[in-house]
PDB file of C-alpha atoms in Angstrom:
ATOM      1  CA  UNK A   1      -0.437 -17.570 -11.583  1.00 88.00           C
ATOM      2  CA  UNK A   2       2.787 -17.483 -10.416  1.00 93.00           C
ATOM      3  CA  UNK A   3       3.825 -16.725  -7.402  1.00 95.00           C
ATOM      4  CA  UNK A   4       7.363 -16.814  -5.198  1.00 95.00           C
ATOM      5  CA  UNK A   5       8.604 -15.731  -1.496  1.00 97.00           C
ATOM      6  CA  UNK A   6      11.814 -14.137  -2.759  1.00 97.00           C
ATOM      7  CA  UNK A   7      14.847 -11.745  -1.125  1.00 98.00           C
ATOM      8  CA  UNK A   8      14.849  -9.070  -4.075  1.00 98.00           C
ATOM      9  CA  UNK A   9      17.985  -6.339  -3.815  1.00 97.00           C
ATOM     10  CA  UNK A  10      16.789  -2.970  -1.996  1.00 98.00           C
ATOM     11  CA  UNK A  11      19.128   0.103  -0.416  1.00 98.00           C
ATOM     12  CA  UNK A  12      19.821  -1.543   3.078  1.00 97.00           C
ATOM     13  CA  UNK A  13      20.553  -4.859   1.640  1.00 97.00           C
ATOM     14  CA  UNK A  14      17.549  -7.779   0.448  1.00 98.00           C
ATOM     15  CA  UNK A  15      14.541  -7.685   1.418  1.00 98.00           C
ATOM     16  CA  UNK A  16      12.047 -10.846   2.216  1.00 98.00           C
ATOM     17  CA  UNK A  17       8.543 -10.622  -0.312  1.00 98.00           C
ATOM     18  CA  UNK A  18       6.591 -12.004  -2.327  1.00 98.00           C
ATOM     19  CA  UNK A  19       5.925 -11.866  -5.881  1.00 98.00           C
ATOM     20  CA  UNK A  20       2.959 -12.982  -7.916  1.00 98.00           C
ATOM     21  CA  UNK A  21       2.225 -12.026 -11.871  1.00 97.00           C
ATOM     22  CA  UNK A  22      -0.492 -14.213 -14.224  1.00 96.00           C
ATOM     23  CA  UNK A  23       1.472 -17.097 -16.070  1.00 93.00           C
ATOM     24  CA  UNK A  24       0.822 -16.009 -19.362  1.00 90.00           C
ATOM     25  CA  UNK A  25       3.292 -13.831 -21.308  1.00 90.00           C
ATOM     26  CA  UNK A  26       2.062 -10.462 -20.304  1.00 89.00           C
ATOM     27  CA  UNK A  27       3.526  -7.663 -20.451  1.00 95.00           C
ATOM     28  CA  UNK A  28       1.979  -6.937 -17.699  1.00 97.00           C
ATOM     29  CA  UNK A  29       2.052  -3.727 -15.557  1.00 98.00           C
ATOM     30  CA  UNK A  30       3.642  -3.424 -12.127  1.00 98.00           C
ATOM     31  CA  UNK A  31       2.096  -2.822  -8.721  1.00 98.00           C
ATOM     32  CA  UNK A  32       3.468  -2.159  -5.857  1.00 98.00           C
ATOM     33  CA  UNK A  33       1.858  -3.122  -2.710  1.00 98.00           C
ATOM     34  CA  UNK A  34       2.622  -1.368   0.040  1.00 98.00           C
ATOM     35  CA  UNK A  35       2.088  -3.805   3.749  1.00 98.00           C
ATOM     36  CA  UNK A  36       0.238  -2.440   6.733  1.00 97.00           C
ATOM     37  CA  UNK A  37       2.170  -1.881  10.074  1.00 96.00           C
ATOM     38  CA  UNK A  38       1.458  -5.960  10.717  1.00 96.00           C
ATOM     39  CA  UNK A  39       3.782  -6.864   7.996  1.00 96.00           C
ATOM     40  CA  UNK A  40       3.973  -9.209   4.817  1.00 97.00           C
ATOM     41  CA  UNK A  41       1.324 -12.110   6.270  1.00 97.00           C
ATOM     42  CA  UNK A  42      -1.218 -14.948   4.613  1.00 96.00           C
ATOM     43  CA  UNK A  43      -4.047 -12.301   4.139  1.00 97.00           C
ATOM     44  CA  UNK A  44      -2.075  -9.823   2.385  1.00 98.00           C
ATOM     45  CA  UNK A  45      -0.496 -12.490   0.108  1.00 98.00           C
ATOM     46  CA  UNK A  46      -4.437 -13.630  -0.672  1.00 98.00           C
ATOM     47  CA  UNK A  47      -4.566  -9.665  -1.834  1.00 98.00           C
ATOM     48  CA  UNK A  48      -1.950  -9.409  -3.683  1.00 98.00           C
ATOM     49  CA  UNK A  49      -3.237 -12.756  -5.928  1.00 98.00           C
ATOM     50  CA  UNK A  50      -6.274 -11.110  -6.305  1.00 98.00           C
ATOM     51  CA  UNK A  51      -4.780  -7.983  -7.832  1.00 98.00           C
ATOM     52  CA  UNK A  52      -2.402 -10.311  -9.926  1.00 98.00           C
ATOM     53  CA  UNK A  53      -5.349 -11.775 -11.456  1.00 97.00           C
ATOM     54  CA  UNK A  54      -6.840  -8.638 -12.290  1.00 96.00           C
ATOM     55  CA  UNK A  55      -3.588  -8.619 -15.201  1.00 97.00           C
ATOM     56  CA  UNK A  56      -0.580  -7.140 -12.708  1.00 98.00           C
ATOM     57  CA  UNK A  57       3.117  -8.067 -11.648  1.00 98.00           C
ATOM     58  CA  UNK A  58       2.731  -7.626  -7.723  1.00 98.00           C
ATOM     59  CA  UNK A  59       5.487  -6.838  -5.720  1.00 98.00           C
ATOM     60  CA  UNK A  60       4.801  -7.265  -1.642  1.00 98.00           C
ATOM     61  CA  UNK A  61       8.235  -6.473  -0.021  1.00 98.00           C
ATOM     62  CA  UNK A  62       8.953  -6.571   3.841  1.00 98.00           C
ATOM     63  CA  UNK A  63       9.371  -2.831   4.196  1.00 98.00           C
ATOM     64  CA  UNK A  64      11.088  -3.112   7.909  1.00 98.00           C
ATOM     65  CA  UNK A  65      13.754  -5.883   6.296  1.00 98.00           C
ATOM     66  CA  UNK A  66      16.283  -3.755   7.776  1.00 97.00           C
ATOM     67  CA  UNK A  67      15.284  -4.542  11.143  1.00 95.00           C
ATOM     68  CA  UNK A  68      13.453  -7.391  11.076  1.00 94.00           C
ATOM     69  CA  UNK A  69      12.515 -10.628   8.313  1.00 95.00           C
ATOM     70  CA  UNK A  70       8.894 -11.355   8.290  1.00 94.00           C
ATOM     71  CA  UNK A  71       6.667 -12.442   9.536  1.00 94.00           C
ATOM     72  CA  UNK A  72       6.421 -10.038  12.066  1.00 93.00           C
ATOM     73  CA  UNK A  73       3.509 -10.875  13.943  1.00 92.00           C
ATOM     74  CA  UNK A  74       0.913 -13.840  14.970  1.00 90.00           C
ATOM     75  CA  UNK A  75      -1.955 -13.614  13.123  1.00 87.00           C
ATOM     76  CA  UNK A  76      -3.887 -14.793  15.766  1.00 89.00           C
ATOM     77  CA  UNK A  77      -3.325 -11.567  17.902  1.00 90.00           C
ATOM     78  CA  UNK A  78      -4.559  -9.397  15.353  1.00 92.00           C
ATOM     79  CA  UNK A  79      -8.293 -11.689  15.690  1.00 90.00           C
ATOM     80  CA  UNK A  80      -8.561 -10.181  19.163  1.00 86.00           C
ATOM     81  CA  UNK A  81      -8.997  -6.369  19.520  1.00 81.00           C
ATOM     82  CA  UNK A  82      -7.144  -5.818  22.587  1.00 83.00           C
ATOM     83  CA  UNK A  83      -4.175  -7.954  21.686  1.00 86.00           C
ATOM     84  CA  UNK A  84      -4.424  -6.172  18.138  1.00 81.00           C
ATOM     85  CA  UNK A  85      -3.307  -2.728  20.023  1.00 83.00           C
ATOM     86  CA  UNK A  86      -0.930  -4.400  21.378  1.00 87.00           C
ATOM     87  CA  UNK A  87       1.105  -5.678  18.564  1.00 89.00           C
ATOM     88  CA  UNK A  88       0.575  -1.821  17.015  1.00 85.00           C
ATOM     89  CA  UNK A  89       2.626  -0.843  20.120  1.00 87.00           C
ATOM     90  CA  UNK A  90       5.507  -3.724  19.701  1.00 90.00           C
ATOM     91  CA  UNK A  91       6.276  -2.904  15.698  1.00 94.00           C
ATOM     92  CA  UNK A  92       5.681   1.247  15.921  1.00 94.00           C
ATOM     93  CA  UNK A  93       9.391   1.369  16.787  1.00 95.00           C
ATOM     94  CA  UNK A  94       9.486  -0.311  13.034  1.00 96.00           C
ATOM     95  CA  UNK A  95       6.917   1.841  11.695  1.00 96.00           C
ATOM     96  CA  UNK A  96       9.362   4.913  12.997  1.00 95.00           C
ATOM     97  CA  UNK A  97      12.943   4.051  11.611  1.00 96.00           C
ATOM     98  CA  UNK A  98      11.512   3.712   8.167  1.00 97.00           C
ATOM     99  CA  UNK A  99      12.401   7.434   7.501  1.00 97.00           C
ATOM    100  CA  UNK A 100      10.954   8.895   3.987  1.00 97.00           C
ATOM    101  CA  UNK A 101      14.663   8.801   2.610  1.00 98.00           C
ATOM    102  CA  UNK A 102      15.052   5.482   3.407  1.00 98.00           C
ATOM    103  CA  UNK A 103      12.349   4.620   1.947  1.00 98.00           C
ATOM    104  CA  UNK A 104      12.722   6.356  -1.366  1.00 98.00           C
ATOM    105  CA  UNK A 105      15.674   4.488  -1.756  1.00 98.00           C
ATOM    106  CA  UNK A 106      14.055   1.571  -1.300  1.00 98.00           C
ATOM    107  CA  UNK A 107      11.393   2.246  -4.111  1.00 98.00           C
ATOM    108  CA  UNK A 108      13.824   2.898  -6.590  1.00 98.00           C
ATOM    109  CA  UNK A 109      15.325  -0.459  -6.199  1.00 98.00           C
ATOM    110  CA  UNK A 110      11.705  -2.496  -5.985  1.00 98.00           C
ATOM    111  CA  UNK A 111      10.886  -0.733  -9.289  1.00 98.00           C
ATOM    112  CA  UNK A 112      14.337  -1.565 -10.892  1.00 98.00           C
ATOM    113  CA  UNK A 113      13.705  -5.249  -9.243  1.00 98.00           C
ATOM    114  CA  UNK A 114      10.032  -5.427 -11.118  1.00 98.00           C
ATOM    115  CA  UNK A 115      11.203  -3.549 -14.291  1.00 96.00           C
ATOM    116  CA  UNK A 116      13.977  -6.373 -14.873  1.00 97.00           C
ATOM    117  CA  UNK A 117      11.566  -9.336 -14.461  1.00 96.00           C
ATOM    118  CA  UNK A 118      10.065 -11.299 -17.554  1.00 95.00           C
ATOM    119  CA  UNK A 119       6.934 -10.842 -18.583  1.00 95.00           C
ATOM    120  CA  UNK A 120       6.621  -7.328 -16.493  1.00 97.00           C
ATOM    121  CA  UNK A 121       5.259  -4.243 -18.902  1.00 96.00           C
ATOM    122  CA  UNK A 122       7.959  -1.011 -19.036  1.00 94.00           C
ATOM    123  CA  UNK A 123       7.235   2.108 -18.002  1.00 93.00           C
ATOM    124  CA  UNK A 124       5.725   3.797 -14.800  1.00 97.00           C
ATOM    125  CA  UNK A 125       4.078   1.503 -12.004  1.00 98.00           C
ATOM    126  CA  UNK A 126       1.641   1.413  -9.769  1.00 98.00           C
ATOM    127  CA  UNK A 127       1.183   1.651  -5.401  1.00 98.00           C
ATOM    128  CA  UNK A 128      -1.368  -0.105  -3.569  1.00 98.00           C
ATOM    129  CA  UNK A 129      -1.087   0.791  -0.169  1.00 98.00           C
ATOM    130  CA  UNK A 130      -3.143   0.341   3.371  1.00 98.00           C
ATOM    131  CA  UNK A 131      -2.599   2.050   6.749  1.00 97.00           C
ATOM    132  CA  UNK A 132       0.981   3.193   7.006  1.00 98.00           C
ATOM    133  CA  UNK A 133       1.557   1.782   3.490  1.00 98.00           C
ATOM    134  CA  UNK A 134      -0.812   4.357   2.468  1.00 98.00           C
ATOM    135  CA  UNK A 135       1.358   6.948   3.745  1.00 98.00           C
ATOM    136  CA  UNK A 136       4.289   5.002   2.569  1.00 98.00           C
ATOM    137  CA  UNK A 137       2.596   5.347  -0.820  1.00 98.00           C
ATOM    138  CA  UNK A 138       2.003   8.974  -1.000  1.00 98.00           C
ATOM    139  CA  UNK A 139       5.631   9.581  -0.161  1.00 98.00           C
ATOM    140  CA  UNK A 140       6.941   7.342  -3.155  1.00 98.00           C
ATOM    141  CA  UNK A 141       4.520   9.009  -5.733  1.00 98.00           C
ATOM    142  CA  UNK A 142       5.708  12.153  -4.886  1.00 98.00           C
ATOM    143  CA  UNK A 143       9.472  11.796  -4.963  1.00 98.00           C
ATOM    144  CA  UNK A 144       9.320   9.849  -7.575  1.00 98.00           C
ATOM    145  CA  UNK A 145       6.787  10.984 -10.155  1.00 98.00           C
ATOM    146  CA  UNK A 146       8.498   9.420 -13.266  1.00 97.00           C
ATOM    147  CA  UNK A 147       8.062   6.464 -12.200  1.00 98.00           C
ATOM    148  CA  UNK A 148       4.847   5.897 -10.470  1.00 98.00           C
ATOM    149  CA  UNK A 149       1.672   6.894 -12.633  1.00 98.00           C
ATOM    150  CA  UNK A 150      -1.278   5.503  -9.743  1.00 98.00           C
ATOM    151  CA  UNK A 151      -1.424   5.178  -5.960  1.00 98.00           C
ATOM    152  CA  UNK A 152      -4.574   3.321  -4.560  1.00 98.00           C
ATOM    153  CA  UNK A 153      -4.146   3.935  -0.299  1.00 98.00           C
ATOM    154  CA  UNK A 154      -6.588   2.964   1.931  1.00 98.00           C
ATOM    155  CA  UNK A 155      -7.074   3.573   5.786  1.00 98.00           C
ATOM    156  CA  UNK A 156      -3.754   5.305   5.609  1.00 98.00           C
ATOM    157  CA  UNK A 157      -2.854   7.511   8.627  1.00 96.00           C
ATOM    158  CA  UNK A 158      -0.097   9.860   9.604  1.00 96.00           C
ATOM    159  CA  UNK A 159      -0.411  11.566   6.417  1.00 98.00           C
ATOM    160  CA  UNK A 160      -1.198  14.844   7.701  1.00 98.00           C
ATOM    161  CA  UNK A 161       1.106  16.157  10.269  1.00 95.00           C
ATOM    162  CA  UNK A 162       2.381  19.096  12.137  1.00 92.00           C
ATOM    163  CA  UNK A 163       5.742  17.971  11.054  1.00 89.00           C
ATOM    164  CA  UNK A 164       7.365  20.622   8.070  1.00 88.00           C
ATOM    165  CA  UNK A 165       8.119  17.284   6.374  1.00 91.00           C
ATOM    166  CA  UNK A 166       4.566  15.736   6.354  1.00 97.00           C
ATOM    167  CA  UNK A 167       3.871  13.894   3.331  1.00 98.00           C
ATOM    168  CA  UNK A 168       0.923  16.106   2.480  1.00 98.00           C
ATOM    169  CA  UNK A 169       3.013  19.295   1.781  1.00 97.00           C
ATOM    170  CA  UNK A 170       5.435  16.995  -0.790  1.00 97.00           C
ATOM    171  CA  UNK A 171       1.876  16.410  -3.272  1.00 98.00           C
ATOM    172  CA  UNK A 172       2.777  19.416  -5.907  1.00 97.00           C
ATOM    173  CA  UNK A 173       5.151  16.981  -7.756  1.00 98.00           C
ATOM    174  CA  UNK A 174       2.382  14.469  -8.312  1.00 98.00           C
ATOM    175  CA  UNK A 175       1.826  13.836 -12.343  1.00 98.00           C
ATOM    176  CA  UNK A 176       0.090  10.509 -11.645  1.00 98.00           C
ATOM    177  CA  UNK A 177      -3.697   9.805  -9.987  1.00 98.00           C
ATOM    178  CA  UNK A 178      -4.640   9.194  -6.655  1.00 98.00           C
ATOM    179  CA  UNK A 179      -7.173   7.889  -4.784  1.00 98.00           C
ATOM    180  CA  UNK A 180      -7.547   7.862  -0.571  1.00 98.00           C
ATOM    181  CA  UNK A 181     -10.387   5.496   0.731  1.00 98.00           C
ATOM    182  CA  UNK A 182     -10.284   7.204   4.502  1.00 98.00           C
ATOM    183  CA  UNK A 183     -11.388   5.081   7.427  1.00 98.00           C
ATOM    184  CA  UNK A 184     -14.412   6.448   9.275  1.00 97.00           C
ATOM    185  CA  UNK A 185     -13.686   7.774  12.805  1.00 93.00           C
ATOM    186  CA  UNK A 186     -10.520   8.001  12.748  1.00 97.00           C
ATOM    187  CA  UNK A 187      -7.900   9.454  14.645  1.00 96.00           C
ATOM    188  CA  UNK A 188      -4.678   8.953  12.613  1.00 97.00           C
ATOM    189  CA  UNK A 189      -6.432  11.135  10.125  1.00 98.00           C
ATOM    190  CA  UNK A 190      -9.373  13.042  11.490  1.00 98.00           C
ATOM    191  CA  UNK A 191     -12.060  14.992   9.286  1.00 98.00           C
ATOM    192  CA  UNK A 192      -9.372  18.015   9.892  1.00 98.00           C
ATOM    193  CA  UNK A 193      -6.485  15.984   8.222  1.00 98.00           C
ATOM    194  CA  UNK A 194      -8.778  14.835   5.256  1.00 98.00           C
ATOM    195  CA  UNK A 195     -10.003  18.516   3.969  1.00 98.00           C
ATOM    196  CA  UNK A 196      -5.969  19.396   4.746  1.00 98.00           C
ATOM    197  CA  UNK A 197      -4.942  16.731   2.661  1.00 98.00           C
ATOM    198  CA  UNK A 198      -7.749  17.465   0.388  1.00 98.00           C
ATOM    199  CA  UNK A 199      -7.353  20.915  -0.252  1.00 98.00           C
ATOM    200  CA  UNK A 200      -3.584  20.325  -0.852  1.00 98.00           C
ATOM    201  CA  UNK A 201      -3.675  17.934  -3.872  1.00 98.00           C
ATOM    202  CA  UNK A 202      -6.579  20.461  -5.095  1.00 98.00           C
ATOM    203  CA  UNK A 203      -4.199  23.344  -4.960  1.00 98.00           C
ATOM    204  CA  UNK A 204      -1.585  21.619  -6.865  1.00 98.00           C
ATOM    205  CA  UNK A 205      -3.787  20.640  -9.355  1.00 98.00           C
ATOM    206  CA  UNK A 206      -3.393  16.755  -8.921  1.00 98.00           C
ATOM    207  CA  UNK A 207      -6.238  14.551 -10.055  1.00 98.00           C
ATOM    208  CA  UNK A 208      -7.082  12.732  -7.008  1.00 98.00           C
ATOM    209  CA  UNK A 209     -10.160  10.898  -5.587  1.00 98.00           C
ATOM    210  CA  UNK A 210     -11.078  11.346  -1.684  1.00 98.00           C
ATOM    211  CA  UNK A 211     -14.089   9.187   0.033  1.00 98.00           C
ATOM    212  CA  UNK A 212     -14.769   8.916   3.433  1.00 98.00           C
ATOM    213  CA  UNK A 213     -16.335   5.036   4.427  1.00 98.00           C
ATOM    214  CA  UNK A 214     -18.539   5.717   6.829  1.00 98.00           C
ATOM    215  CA  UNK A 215     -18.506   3.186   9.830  1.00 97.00           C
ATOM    216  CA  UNK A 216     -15.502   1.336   8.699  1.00 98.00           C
ATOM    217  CA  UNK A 217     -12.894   1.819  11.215  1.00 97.00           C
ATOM    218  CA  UNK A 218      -9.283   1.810  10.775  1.00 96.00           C
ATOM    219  CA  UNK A 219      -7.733  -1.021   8.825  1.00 96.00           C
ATOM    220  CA  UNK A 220     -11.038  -1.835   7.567  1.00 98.00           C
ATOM    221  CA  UNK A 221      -9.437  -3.988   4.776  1.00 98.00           C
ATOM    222  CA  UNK A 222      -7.551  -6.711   6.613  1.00 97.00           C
ATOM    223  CA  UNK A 223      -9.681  -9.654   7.253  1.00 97.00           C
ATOM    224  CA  UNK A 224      -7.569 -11.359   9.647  1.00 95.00           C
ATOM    225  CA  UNK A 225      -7.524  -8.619  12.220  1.00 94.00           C
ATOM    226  CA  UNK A 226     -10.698  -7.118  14.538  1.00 92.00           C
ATOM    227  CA  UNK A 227     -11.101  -4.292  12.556  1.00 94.00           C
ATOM    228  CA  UNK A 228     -12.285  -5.723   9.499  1.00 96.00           C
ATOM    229  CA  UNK A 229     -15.360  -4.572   7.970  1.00 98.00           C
ATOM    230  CA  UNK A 230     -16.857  -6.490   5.072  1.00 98.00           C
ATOM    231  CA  UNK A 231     -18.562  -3.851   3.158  1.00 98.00           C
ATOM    232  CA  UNK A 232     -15.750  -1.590   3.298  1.00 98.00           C
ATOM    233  CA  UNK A 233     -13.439  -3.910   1.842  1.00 98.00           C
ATOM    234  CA  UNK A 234     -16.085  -5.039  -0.681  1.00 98.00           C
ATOM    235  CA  UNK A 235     -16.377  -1.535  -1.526  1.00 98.00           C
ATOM    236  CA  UNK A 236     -12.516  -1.155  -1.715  1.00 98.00           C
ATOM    237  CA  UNK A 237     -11.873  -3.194  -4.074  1.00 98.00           C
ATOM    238  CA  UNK A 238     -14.554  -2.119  -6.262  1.00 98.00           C
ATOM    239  CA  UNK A 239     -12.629   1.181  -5.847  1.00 98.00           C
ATOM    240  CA  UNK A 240      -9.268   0.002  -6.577  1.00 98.00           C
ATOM    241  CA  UNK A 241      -9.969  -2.269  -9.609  1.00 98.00           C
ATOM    242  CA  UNK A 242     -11.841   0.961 -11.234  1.00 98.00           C
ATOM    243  CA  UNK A 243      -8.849   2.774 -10.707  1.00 98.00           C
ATOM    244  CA  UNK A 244      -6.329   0.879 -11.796  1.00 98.00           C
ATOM    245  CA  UNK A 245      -8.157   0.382 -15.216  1.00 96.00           C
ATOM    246  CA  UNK A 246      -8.653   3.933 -15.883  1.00 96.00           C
ATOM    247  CA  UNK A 247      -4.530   4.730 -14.671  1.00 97.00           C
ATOM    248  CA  UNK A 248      -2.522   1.618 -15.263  1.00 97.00           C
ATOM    249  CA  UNK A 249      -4.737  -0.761 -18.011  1.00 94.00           C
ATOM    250  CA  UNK A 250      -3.830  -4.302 -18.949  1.00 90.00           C
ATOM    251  CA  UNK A 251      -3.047  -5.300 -22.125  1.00 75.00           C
ATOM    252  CA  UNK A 252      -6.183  -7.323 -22.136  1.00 60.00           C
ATOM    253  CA  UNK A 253      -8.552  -4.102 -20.881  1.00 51.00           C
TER     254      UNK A 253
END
């Protein structure tokens, strides 16, 4: 594969991330992975290869770039469960000034960034995104609808909110698939939030996917932090590669 830490152009200026398509030809088709509040790290690198080898262009970008170059935290705080709340409390101010418009802008240039690059298939993309890059993920397919034909989010939270702008309300514009792999016991979206959420892509008719993983707490996906939980993630990316097949194919598939 290749793979390269690169600054690539986006609507506040460059942001750091990494970049990792197969070294063959291609063309292949473009993901976007969207990073958890702990920002662009080793383990999330390790999941973007293993999506690139699966036959995609990954894109990882620092999504707080305008406040901050990676990496943002120590790893080895996340490995300890009080220490992991912790660092939640130190980047939420991050988490915060990424406002949906800001963000939309940013997608637009990440897409134009992977569209450009050799070897990368035309046409719309994907989203892979976990915890508030779940979120992050919703919003993006839904402004921009054209241009994004899958989202894969996992543990995301905060997408259901008493807010008139939460991203929930924004899912009648969808024209893509989506699937939400909800953390179990969770209180960034409780039971409440999912049959919300739920009953709002229903109502607009979007094809969507929504599974509760029972006993697999919050950020059940990241290996390097306390809240992994092995068959969870095992069964994630069971999920993920099943739906990227069906949405987004490879060439080879």
């Amino acid at each position: 594969m290749r793979q390269i830490s690169i600054d690539v152009p986006a609507a506040g200026g460059r942001a750091d991330a990494y970049f990792v398509k197969p070294a063959g030809p291609g063309p292949y088709p473009a993901i976007l992975m969207f990073m958890d509040a702990f920002g662009v790290r080793p383990r999330l690198r390790e999941m973007a290869d293993r999506i690139a080898e699966r036959g995609y262009a990954v894109l990882l970008p620092n999504l707080f770039y305008r406040s901050r170059r990676g990496p943002l935290v120590d790893p080895a705080d996340l490995l300890d469960a009080e220490r992991r709340g912790a660092v939640f409390g130190e980047v939420m101010p991050l988490v915060r000034a990424l406002t949906p418009e800001l963000l939309v802008a940013d997608v637009r240039a990440y897409l134009d960034f992977l569209g450009a690059q050799e070897g990368v298939a035309p046409g719309p993309a994907g989203i892979v995104g976990y915890c508030m890059g779940g979120r992050n993920g919703l919003i993006a397919i839904s402004a921009l609808p054209d241009r994004i034909a899958v989202l894969g989010s996992f543990h995301a939270g905060g997408v259901v909110r008493e807010e008139a702008e939460s991203p929930h309300l924004g899912v009648g514009s969808i024209t893509g698939e989506v699937y939400f792999g909800h953390a179990d016991n969770d209180g960034s979206m409780t039971p409440e939030n999912i049959a919300t959420l739920e009953a709002a892509l229903a109502g607009a008719g979007v094809t969507y996917t929504s599974e509760l993983y029972e006993g697999a707490p919050h950020g059940f996906t990241m290996s390097d932090t306390a809240a992994h939980h092995a068959e969870g993630e095992r069964r994630h990316w069971a999920a993920l590669f099943e739906l990227l097949e069906r949405a987004l194919p490879t060439p080879a598939r």
